[in-house]
């Protein structure tokens, strides 16, 4: 059986592509600087913005680069389930809520109290995709800058 993340995406290719990014985050295989550094594909494991370890939780919960995306998403999710407000200081629960809103590891007041579940899954997909897209854009700009610097030498 496919995960609910894919069930709610339907057959729309854009939604399925967004689900892929969401699953990378959920499974812990998203290419953060920390993971790339472990794979010897990056010189540093640090976030280019915050200069702390760039992990999935850092990107989703704390990174300054994604704060605007995160603020809008939290606001939209609160409209779908006001109980989230009780857990905003619990990073683990918020992280799981962002990635898998019906996870059995969530309190029932979150996982079972969504107003419009298909909309919640769409929000989660869009959230993950927006973070991924912005990360790719930042990486592209950094690569262009390095290329310009190297060609000037």
Coordinates of C-alpha atoms in Angstrom, one line a residue:
X1 CA 0.0 0.0 0.0
X2 CA 1.3 3.5 -0.8
X3 CA 2.0 5.9 2.0
X4 CA -0.8 8.4 2.6
X5 CA 1.5 11.1 1.3
X6 CA 1.2 9.5 -2.1
X7 CA -2.5 8.6 -1.8
X8 CA -3.4 12.2 -1.3
X9 CA -1.3 13.4 -4.2
X10 CA -3.4 11.5 -6.7
X11 CA -2.0 11.1 -10.2
X12 CA -1.0 14.7 -10.8
X13 CA 2.7 14.6 -11.7
X14 CA 3.5 17.8 -10.0
X15 CA 2.1 16.6 -6.7
X16 CA 3.9 13.3 -7.0
X17 CA 7.2 15.2 -7.6
X18 CA 6.5 17.2 -4.5
X19 CA 5.8 14.0 -2.6
X20 CA 9.2 12.8 -3.5
X21 CA 10.9 15.7 -1.8
X22 CA 8.6 15.2 1.2
X23 CA 9.6 11.5 1.4
X24 CA 13.3 12.4 1.3
X25 CA 12.8 14.6 4.3
X26 CA 10.6 12.0 6.1
X27 CA 13.1 9.1 5.4
X28 CA 16.1 11.2 6.5
X29 CA 17.8 11.0 3.1
X30 CA 17.4 14.6 2.0
X31 CA 20.8 16.0 0.8
X32 CA 21.6 18.3 3.6
X33 CA 25.2 19.6 4.0
X34 CA 25.5 17.2 6.9
X35 CA 24.7 14.2 4.8
X36 CA 26.7 15.4 1.8
X37 CA 29.7 16.0 4.1
X38 CA 29.4 12.4 5.5
X39 CA 29.4 11.2 1.8
X40 CA 32.5 13.3 1.1
X41 CA 30.6 15.4 -1.4
X42 CA 30.7 18.6 0.5
X43 CA 33.6 20.4 2.2
X44 CA 31.4 21.5 5.1
X45 CA 28.4 20.1 7.1
X46 CA 27.4 23.6 8.1
X47 CA 24.4 25.6 6.9
X48 CA 25.6 28.4 4.6
X49 CA 23.3 30.9 6.4
X50 CA 23.4 30.0 10.1
X51 CA 26.8 28.4 10.3
X52 CA 25.5 25.5 12.4
X53 CA 25.1 21.8 11.4
X54 CA 22.7 21.6 8.5
X55 CA 20.4 18.8 9.4
X56 CA 16.8 18.1 8.2
X57 CA 15.4 19.4 11.5
X58 CA 17.5 22.5 11.2
X59 CA 16.2 23.2 7.7
X60 CA 12.6 22.5 8.6
X61 CA 12.4 24.0 12.1
X62 CA 15.1 26.6 12.6
X63 CA 17.0 27.9 9.5
X64 CA 16.7 31.6 8.8
X65 CA 16.7 31.0 5.0
X66 CA 13.3 29.2 5.3
X67 CA 11.6 31.2 8.0
X68 CA 9.1 32.9 5.7
X69 CA 8.1 29.5 4.2
X70 CA 7.8 28.1 7.7
X71 CA 5.7 31.0 9.1
X72 CA 3.2 30.8 6.3
X73 CA 3.0 27.0 6.6
X74 CA 2.5 27.0 10.4
X75 CA -0.2 29.7 10.0
X76 CA -2.0 27.6 7.4
X77 CA -1.7 24.4 9.5
X78 CA -3.1 26.1 12.5
X79 CA -6.2 26.9 10.5
X80 CA -6.6 23.2 9.9
X81 CA -6.0 22.1 13.5
X82 CA -5.7 24.7 16.4
X83 CA -4.3 21.9 18.7
X84 CA -0.9 22.3 17.0
X85 CA -0.6 25.5 19.0
X86 CA -0.1 23.4 22.2
X87 CA 3.0 21.8 20.6
X88 CA 4.8 24.7 18.9
X89 CA 7.7 24.4 21.4
X90 CA 8.1 20.6 20.8
X91 CA 10.4 20.3 17.8
X92 CA 10.0 16.6 17.4
X93 CA 6.2 16.7 17.3
X94 CA 6.2 19.7 15.0
X95 CA 8.7 18.1 12.7
X96 CA 6.6 14.9 12.4
X97 CA 3.4 17.0 11.9
X98 CA 5.1 18.8 9.0
X99 CA 6.2 15.6 7.3
X100 CA 3.5 13.0 8.1
X101 CA 0.3 14.7 9.6
X102 CA -1.4 11.4 10.4
X103 CA 1.7 9.7 11.9
X104 CA 0.8 7.3 14.8
X105 CA 3.6 8.9 16.7
X106 CA 1.7 12.1 16.9
X107 CA -0.8 12.9 19.7
X108 CA -4.4 12.0 18.7
X109 CA -5.4 15.6 19.1
X110 CA -3.2 16.4 16.1
X111 CA -3.4 13.3 13.9
X112 CA -7.1 12.8 14.2
X113 CA -8.4 16.3 14.4
X114 CA -7.7 17.8 10.9
X115 CA -10.5 19.8 9.3
X116 CA -9.6 18.9 5.7
X117 CA -7.1 16.1 5.4
X118 CA -6.5 16.4 1.7
X119 CA -5.7 20.1 2.1
X120 CA -3.3 19.3 5.0
X121 CA -1.4 16.8 2.8
X122 CA -1.3 19.5 0.1
X123 CA 0.1 22.0 2.5
X124 CA 2.8 19.6 3.7
X125 CA 3.7 18.7 0.1
X126 CA 4.0 22.4 -0.8
X127 CA 6.0 23.2 2.4
X128 CA 8.6 20.5 1.7
X129 CA 8.7 21.4 -2.0
X130 CA 9.2 25.1 -1.3
X131 CA 12.1 24.3 1.1
X132 CA 13.6 22.0 -1.5
X133 CA 13.2 24.5 -4.3
X134 CA 14.7 27.3 -2.3
X135 CA 17.6 25.1 -1.2
X136 CA 18.3 24.2 -4.8
X137 CA 18.2 27.9 -5.8
X138 CA 20.7 28.8 -3.1
X139 CA 22.9 26.0 -4.1
X140 CA 22.8 27.1 -7.8
X141 CA 23.7 30.7 -6.8
X142 CA 26.6 29.4 -4.7
X143 CA 27.9 27.2 -7.6
X144 CA 27.7 30.2 -10.0
X145 CA 29.6 32.3 -7.6
X146 CA 32.3 29.7 -7.2
X147 CA 32.5 29.3 -10.9
X148 CA 33.0 33.0 -11.4
X149 CA 35.6 33.2 -8.7
X150 CA 37.5 30.3 -10.2
X151 CA 37.4 31.7 -13.7
X152 CA 38.8 35.0 -12.4
X153 CA 41.9 33.4 -11.0

